[in-house]
JSON list of C-alpha atoms in Angstrom, two decimals:
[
{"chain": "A", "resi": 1195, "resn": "UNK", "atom": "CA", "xyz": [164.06, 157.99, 130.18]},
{"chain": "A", "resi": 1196, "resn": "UNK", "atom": "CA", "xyz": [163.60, 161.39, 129.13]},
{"chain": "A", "resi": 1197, "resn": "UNK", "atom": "CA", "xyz": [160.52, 162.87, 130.70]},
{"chain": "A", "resi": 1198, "resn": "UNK", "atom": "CA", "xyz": [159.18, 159.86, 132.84]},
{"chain": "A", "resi": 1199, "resn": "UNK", "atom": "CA", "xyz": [157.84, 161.55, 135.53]},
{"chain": "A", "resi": 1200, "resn": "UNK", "atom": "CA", "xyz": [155.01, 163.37, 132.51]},
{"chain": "A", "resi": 1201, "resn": "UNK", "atom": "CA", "xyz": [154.13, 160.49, 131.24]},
{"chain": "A", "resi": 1202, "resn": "UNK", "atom": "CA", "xyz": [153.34, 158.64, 134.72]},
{"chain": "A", "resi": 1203, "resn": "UNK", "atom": "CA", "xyz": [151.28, 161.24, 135.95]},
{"chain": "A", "resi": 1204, "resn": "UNK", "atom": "CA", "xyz": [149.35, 160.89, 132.95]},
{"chain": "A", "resi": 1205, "resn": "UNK", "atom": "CA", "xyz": [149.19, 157.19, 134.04]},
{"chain": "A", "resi": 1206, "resn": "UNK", "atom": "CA", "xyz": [148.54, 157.93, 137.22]},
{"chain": "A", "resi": 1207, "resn": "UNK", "atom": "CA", "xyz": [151.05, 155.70, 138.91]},
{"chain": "A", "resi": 1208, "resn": "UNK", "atom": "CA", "xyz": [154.56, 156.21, 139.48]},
{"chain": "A", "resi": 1209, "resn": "UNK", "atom": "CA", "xyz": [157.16, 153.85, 139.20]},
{"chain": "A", "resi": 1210, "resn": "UNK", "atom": "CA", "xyz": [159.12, 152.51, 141.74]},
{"chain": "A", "resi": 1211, "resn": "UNK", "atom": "CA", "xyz": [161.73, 150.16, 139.20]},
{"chain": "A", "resi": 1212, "resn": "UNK", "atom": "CA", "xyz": [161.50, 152.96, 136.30]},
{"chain": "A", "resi": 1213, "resn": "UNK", "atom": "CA", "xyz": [163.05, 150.14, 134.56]},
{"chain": "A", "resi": 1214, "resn": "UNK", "atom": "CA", "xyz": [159.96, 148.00, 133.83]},
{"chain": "A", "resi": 1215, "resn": "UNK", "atom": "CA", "xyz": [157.86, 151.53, 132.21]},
{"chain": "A", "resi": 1216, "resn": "UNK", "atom": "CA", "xyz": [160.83, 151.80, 129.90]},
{"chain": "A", "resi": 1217, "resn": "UNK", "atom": "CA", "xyz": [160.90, 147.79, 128.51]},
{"chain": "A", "resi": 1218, "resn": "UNK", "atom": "CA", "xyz": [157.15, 148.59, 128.18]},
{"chain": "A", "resi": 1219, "resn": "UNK", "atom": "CA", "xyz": [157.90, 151.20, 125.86]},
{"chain": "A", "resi": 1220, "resn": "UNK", "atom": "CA", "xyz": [160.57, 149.26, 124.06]},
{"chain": "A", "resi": 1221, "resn": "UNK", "atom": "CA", "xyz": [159.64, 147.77, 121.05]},
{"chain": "A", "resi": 1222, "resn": "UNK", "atom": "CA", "xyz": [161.32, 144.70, 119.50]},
{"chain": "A", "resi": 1223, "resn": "UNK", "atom": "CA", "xyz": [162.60, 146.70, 116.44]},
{"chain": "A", "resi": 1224, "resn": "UNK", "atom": "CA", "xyz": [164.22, 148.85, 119.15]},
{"chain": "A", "resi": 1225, "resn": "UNK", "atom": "CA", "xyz": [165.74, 146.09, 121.71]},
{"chain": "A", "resi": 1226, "resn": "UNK", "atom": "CA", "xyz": [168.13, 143.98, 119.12]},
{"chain": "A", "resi": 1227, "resn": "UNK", "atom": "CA", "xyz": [170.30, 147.46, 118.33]},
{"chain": "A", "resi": 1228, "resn": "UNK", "atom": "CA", "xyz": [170.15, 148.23, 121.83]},
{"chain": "A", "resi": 1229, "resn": "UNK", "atom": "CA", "xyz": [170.52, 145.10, 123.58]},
{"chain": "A", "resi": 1230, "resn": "UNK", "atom": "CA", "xyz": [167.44, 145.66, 125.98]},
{"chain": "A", "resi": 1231, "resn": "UNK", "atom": "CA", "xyz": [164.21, 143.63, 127.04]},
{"chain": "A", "resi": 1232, "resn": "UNK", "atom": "CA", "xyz": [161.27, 144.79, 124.73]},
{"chain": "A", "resi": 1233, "resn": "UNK", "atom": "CA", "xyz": [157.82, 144.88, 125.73]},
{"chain": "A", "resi": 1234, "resn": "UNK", "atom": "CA", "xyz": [156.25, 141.35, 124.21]},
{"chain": "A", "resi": 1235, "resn": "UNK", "atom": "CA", "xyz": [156.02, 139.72, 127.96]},
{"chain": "A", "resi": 1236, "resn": "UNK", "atom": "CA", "xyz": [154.86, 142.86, 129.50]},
{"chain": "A", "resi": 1237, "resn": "UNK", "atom": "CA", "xyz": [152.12, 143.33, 127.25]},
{"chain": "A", "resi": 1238, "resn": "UNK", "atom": "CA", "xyz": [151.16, 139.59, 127.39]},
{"chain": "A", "resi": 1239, "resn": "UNK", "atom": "CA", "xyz": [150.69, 139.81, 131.16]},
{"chain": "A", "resi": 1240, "resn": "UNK", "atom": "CA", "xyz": [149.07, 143.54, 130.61]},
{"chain": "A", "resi": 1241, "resn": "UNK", "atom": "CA", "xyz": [146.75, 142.12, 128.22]},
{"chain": "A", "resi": 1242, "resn": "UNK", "atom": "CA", "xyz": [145.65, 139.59, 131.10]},
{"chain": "A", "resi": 1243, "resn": "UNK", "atom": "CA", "xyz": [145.63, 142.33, 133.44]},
{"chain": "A", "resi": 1244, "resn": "UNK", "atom": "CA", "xyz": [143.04, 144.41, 131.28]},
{"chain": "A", "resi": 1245, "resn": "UNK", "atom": "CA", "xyz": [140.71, 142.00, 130.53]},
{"chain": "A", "resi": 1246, "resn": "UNK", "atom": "CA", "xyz": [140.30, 140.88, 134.25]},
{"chain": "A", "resi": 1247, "resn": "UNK", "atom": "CA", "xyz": [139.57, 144.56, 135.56]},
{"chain": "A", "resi": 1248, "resn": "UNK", "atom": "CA", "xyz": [137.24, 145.11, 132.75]},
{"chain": "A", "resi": 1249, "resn": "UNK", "atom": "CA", "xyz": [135.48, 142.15, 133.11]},
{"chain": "A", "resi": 1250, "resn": "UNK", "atom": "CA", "xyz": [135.46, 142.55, 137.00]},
{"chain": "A", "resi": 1251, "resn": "UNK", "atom": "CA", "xyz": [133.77, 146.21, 136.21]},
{"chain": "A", "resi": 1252, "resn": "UNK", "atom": "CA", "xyz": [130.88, 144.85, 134.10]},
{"chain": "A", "resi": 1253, "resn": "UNK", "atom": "CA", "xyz": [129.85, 141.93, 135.77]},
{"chain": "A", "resi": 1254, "resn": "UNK", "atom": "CA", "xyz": [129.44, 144.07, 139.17]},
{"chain": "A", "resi": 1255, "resn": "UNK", "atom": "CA", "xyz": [127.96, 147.11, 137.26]},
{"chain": "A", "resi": 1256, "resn": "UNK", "atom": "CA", "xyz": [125.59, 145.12, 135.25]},
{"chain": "A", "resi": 1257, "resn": "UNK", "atom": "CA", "xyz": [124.24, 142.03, 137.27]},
{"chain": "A", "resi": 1258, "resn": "UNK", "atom": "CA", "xyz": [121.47, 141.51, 135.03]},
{"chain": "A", "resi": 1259, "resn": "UNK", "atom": "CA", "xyz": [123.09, 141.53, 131.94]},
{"chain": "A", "resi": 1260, "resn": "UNK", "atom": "CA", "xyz": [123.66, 137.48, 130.02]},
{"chain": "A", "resi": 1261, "resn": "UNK", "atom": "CA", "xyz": [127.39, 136.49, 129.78]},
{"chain": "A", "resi": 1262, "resn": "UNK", "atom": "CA", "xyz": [126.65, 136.65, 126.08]},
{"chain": "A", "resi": 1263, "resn": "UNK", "atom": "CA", "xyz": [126.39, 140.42, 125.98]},
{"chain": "A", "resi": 1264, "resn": "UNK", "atom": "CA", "xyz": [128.94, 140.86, 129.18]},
{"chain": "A", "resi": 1265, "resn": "UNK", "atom": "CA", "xyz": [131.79, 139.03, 126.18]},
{"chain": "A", "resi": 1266, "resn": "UNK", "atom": "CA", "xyz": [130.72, 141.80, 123.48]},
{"chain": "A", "resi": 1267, "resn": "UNK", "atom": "CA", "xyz": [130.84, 144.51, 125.72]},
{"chain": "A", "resi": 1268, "resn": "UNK", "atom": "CA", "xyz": [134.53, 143.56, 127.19]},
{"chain": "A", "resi": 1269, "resn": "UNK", "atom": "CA", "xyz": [135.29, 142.97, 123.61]},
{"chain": "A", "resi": 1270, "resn": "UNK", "atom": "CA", "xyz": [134.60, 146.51, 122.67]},
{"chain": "A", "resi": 1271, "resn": "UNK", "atom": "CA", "xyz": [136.34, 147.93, 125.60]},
{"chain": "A", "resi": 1272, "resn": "UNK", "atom": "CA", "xyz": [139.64, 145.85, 124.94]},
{"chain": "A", "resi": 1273, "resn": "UNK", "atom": "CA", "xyz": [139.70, 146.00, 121.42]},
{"chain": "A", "resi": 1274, "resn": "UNK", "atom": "CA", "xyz": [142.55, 148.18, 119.75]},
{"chain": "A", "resi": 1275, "resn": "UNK", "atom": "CA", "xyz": [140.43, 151.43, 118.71]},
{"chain": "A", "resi": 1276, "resn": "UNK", "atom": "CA", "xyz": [139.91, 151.40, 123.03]},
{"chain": "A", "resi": 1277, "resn": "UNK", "atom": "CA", "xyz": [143.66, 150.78, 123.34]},
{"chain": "A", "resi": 1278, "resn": "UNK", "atom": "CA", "xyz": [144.34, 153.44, 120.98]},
{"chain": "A", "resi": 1279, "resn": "UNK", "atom": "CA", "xyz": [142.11, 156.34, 122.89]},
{"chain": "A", "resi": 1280, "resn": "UNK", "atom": "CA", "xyz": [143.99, 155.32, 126.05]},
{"chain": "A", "resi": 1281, "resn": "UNK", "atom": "CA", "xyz": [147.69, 155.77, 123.79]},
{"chain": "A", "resi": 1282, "resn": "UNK", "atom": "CA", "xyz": [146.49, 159.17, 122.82]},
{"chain": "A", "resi": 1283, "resn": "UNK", "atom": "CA", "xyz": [145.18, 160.17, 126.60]},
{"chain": "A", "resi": 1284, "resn": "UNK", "atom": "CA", "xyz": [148.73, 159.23, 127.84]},
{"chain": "A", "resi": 1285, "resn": "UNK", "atom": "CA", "xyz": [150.28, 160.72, 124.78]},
{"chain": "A", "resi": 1286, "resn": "UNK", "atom": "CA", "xyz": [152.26, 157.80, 124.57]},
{"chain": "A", "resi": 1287, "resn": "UNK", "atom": "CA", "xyz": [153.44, 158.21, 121.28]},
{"chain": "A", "resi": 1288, "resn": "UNK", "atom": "CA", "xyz": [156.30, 160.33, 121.58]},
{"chain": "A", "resi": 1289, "resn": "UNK", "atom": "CA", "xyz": [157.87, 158.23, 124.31]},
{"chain": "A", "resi": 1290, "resn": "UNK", "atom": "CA", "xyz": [157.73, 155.10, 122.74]},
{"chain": "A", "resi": 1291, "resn": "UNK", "atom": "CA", "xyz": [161.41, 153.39, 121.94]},
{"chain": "A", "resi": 1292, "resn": "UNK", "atom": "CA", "xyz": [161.23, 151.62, 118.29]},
{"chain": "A", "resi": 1293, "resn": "UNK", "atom": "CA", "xyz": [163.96, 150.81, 115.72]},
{"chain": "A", "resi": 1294, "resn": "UNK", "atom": "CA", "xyz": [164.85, 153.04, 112.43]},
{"chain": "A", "resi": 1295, "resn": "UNK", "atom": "CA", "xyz": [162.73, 150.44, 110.39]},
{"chain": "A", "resi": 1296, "resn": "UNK", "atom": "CA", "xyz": [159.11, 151.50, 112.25]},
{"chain": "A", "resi": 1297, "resn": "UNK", "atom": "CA", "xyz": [159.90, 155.35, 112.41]},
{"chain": "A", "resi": 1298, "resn": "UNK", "atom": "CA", "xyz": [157.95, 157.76, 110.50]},
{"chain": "A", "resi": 1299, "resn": "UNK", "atom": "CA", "xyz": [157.12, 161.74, 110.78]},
{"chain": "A", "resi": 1300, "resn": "UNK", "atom": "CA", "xyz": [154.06, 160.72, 112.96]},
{"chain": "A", "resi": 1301, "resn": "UNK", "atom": "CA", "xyz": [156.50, 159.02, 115.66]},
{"chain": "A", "resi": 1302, "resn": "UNK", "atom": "CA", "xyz": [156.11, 155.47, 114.38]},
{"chain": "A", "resi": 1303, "resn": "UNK", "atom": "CA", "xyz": [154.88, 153.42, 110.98]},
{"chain": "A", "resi": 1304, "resn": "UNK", "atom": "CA", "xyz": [152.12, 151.44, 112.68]},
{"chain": "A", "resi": 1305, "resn": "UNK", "atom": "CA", "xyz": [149.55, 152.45, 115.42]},
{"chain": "A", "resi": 1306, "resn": "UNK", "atom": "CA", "xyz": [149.74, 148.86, 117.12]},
{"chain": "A", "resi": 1307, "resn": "UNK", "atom": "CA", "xyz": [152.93, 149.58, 118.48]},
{"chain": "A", "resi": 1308, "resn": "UNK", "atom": "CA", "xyz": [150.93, 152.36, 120.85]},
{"chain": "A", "resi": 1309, "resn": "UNK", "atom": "CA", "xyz": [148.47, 149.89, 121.22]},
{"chain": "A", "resi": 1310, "resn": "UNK", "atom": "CA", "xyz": [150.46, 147.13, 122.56]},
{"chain": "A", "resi": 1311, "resn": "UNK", "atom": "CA", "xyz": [152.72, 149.44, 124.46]},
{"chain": "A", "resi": 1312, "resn": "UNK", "atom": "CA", "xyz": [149.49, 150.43, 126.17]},
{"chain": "A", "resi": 1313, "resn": "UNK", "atom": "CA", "xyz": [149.10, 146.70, 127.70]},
{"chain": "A", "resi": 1314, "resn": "UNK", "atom": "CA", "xyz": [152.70, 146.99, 128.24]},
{"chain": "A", "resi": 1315, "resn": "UNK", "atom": "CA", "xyz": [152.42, 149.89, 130.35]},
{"chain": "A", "resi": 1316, "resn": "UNK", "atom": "CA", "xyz": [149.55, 147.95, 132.42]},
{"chain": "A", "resi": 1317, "resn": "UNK", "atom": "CA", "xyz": [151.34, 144.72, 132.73]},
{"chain": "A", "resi": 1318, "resn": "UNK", "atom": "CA", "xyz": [154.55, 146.96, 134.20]},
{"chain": "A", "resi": 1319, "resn": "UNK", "atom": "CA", "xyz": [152.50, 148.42, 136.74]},
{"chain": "A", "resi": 1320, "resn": "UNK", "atom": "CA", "xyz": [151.52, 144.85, 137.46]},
{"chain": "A", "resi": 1321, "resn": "UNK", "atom": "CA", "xyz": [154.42, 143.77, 138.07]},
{"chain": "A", "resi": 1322, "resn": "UNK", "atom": "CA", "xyz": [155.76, 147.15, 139.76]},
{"chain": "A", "resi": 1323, "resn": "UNK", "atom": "CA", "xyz": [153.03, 147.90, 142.16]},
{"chain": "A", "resi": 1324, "resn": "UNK", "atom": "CA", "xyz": [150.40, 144.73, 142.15]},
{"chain": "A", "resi": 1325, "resn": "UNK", "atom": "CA", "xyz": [146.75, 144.01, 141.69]},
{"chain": "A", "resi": 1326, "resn": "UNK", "atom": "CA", "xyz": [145.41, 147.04, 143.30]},
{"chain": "A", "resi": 1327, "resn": "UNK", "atom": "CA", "xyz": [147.79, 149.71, 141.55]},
{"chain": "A", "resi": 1328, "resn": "UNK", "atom": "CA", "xyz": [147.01, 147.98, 137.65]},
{"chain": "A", "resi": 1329, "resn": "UNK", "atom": "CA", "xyz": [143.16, 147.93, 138.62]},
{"chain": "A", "resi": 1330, "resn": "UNK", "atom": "CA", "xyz": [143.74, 152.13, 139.28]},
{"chain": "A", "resi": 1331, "resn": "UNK", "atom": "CA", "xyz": [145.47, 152.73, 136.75]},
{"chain": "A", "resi": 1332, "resn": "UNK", "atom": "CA", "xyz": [142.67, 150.48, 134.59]},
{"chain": "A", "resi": 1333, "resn": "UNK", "atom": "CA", "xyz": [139.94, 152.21, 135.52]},
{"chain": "A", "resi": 1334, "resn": "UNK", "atom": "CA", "xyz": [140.90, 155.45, 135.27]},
{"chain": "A", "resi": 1335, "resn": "UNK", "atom": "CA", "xyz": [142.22, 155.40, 131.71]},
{"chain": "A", "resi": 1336, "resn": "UNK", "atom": "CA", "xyz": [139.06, 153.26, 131.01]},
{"chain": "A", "resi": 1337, "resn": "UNK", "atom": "CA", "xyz": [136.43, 155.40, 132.44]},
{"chain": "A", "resi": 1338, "resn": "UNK", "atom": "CA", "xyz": [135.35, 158.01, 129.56]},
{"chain": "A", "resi": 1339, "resn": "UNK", "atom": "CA", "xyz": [135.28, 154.68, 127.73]},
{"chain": "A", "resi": 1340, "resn": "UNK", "atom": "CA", "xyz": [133.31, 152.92, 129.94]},
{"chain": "A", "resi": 1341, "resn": "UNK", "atom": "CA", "xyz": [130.69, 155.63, 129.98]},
{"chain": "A", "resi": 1342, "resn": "UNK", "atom": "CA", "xyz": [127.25, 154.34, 128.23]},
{"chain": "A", "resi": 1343, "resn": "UNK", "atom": "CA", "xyz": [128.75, 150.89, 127.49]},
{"chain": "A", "resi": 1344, "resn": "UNK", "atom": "CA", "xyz": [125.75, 149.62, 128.24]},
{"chain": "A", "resi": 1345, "resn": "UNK", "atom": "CA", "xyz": [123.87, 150.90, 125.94]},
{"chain": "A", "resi": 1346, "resn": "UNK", "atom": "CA", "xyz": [126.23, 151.03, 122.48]},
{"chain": "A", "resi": 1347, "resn": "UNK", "atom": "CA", "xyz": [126.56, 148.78, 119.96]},
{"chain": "A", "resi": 1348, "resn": "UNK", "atom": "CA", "xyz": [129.30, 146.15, 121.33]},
{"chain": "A", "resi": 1349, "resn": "UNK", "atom": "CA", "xyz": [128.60, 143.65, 118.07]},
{"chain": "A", "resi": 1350, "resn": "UNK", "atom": "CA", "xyz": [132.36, 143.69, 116.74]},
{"chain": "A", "resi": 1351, "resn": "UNK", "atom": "CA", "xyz": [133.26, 144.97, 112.90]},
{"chain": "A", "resi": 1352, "resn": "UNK", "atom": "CA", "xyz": [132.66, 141.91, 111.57]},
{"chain": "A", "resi": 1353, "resn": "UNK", "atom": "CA", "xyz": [129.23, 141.28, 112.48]},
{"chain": "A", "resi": 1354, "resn": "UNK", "atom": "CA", "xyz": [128.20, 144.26, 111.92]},
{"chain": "A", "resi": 1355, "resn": "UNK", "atom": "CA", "xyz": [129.07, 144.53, 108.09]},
{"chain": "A", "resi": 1356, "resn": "UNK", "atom": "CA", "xyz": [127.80, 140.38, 107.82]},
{"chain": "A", "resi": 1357, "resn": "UNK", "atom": "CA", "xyz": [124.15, 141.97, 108.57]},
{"chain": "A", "resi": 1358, "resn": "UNK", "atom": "CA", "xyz": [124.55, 145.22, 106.47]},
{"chain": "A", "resi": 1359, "resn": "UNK", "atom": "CA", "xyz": [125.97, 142.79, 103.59]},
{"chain": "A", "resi": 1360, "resn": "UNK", "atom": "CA", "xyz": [123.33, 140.15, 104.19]},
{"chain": "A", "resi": 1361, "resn": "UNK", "atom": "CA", "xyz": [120.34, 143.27, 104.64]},
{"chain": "A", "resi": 1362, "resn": "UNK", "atom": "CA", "xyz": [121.33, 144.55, 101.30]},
{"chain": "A", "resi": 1363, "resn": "UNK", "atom": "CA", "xyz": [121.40, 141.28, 99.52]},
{"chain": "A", "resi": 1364, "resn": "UNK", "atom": "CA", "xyz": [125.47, 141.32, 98.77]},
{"chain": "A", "resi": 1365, "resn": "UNK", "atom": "CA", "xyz": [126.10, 137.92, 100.31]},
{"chain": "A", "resi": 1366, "resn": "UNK", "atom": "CA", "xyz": [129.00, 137.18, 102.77]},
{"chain": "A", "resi": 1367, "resn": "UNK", "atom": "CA", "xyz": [132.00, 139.55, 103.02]},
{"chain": "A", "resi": 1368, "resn": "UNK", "atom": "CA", "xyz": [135.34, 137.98, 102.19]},
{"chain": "A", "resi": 1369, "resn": "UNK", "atom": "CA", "xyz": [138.82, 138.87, 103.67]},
{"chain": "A", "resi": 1370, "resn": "UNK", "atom": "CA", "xyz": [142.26, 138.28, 102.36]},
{"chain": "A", "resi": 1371, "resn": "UNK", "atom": "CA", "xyz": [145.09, 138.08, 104.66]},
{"chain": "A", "resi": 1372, "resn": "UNK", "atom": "CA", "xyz": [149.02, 138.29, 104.52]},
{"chain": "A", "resi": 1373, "resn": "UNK", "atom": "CA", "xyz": [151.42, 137.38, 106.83]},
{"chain": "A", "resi": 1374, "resn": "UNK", "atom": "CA", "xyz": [154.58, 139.18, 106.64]},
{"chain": "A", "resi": 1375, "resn": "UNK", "atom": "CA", "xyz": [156.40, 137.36, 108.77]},
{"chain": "A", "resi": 1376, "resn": "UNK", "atom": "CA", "xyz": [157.30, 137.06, 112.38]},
{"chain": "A", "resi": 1377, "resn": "UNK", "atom": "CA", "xyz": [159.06, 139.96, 114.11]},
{"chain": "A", "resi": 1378, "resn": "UNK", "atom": "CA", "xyz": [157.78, 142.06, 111.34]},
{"chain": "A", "resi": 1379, "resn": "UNK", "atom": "CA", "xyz": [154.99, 144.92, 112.80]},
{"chain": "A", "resi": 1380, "resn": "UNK", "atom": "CA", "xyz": [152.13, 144.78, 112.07]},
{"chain": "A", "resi": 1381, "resn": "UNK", "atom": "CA", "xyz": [152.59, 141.35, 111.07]},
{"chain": "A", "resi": 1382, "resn": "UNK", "atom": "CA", "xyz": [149.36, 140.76, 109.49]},
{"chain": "A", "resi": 1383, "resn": "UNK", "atom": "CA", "xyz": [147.54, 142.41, 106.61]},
{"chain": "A", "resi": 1384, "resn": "UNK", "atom": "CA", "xyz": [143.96, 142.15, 106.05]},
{"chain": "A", "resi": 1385, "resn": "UNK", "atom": "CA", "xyz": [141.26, 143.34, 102.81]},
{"chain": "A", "resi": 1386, "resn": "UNK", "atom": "CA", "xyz": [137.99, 142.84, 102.87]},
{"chain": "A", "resi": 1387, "resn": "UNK", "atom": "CA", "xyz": [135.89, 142.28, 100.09]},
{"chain": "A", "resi": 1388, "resn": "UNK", "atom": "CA", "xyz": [132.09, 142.81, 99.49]},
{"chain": "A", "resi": 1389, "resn": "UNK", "atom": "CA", "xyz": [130.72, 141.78, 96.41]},
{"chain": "A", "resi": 1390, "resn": "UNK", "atom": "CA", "xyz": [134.17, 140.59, 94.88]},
{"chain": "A", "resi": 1391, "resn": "UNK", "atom": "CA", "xyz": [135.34, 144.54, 95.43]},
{"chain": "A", "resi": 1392, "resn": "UNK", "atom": "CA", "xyz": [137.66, 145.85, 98.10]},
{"chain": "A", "resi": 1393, "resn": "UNK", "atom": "CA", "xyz": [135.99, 147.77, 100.88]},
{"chain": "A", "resi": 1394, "resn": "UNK", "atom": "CA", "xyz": [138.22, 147.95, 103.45]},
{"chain": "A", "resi": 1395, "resn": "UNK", "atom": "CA", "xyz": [141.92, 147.16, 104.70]},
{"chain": "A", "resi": 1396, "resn": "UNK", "atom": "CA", "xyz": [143.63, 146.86, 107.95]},
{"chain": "A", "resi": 1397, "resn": "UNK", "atom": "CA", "xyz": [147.07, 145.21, 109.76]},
{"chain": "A", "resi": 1398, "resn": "UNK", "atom": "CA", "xyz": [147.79, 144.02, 113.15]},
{"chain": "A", "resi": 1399, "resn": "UNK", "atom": "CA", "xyz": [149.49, 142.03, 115.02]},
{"chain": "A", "resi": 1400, "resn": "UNK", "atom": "CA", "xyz": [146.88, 139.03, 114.95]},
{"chain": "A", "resi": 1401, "resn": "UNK", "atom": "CA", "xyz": [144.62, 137.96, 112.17]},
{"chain": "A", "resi": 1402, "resn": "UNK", "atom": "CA", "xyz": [141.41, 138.73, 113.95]},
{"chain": "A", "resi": 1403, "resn": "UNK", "atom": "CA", "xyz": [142.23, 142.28, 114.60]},
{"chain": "A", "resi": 1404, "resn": "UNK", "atom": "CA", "xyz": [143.84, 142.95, 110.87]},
{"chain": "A", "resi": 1405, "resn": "UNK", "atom": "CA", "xyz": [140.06, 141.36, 109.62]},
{"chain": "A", "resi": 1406, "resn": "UNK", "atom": "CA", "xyz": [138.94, 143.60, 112.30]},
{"chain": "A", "resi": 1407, "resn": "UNK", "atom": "CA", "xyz": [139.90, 146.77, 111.01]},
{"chain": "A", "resi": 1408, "resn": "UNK", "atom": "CA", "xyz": [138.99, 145.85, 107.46]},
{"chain": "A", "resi": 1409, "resn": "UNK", "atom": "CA", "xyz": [135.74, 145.02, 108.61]},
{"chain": "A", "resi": 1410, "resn": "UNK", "atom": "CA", "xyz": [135.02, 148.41, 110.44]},
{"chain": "A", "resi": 1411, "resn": "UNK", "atom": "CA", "xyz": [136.54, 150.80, 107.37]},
{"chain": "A", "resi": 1412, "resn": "UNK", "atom": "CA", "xyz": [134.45, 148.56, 104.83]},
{"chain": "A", "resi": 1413, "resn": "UNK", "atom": "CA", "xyz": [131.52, 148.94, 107.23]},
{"chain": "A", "resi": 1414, "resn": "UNK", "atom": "CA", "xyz": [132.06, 153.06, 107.98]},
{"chain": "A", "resi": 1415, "resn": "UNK", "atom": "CA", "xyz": [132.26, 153.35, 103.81]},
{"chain": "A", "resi": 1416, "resn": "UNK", "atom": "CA", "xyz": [129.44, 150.50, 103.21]},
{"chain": "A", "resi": 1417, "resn": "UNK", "atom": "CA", "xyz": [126.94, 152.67, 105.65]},
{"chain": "A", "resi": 1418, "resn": "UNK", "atom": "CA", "xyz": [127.93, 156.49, 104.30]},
{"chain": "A", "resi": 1419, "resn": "UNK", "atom": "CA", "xyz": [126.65, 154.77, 100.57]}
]
């Protein structure tokens, strides 16, 4: 890999099997032409990884917080705008292995491949150094995030533009998805609708975070009216 040892002090771990950071990198697009592992396991077991530390973080920080609130605050921490500030920390972008298909000028066609490579990256330290080294490397990526989490707004997208629709009398917003098809990034494509008009659009590689995305643009246009 061409300039490893960069990108893992920006990390903050380094790698004893330099082989698991690169399949985290690898996307599938990437691993058919190249007959390599891609990072789909990786960031299933990163994803785990993640949402343990986090959790483990706010329920000793804030003991008297309800589970209730404990969910929406992990929720915003995990979600992929969070993953995304971590990918641009790391400045993972430019290291990131991906097939002709998702290349553009900007490095690659969709930002959930730097998302996802970000749990990647977490589940290969997992798996390369243990509990301990994944819940470092957690925290300190996570910790100009986790600053004042307590006190922001950790409703998700979604509810957020149901109670400015609702406050302002337009009813229920509506989303339209399409599924383009397994192995296809992102694989999901979401609109939302307020009032029968389009507000706001977003993809991903599940339903919920392509409705997601919608749901935050629509809301960020909604709220500047």
């Amino acid at each position: 890999m061409n300039n490893a040892e960069s990108l893992e002090k920006r990390v903050a771990y380094s790698f004893s099997d330099r082989s698991l950071l690169e399949r985290a990198l690898t996307h599938r697009s990437a691993s058919i032409a190249m007959q390599v592992q891609h990072m789909e396991r990786l960031e299933f077991l990163g994803d785990a990884v993640l949402g343990l530390v986090i959790s483990e973080f706010l329920h000793d920080t804030f003991p008297e917080k309800a589970e209730g609130d404990l969910s929406r605050m992990r929720s915003a921490l995990v979600r992929r705008e969070s993953l995304l500030e971590v990918a641009a920390a790391w400045r993972l972008i430019p290291h990131l292995i991906v097939g002709d298909s998702e290349k553009s000028k900007q490095g690659i066609k969709s930002p959930s491949i730097a998302a996802n490579a970000v749990e990647a990256v977490i589940g290969a330290v997992f798996e390369d150094g243990g509990w301990e080294s994944a819940r470092r490397v957690v925290k300190a990526a996570w910790k100009p995030l986790i600053v004042g989490i307590g006190r922001v707004d950790t409703r998700d997208a979604k509810s957020r533009l149901q109670e400015l629709t609702q406050a302002r009398g337009w009813g229920l917003p509506e989303y339209e998805l399409k599924d383009n098809g397994v192995g296809v990034t992102p694989r999901f494509e979401a609109v939302c609708l307020v009032q029968g008009k389009v507000s706001g659009s977003g993809s991903g590689g599940r339903k919920k975070l392509a409705e997601i995305e919608a749901a935050e643009q629509a809301w960020s246009s909604l709220n500047d009216e």
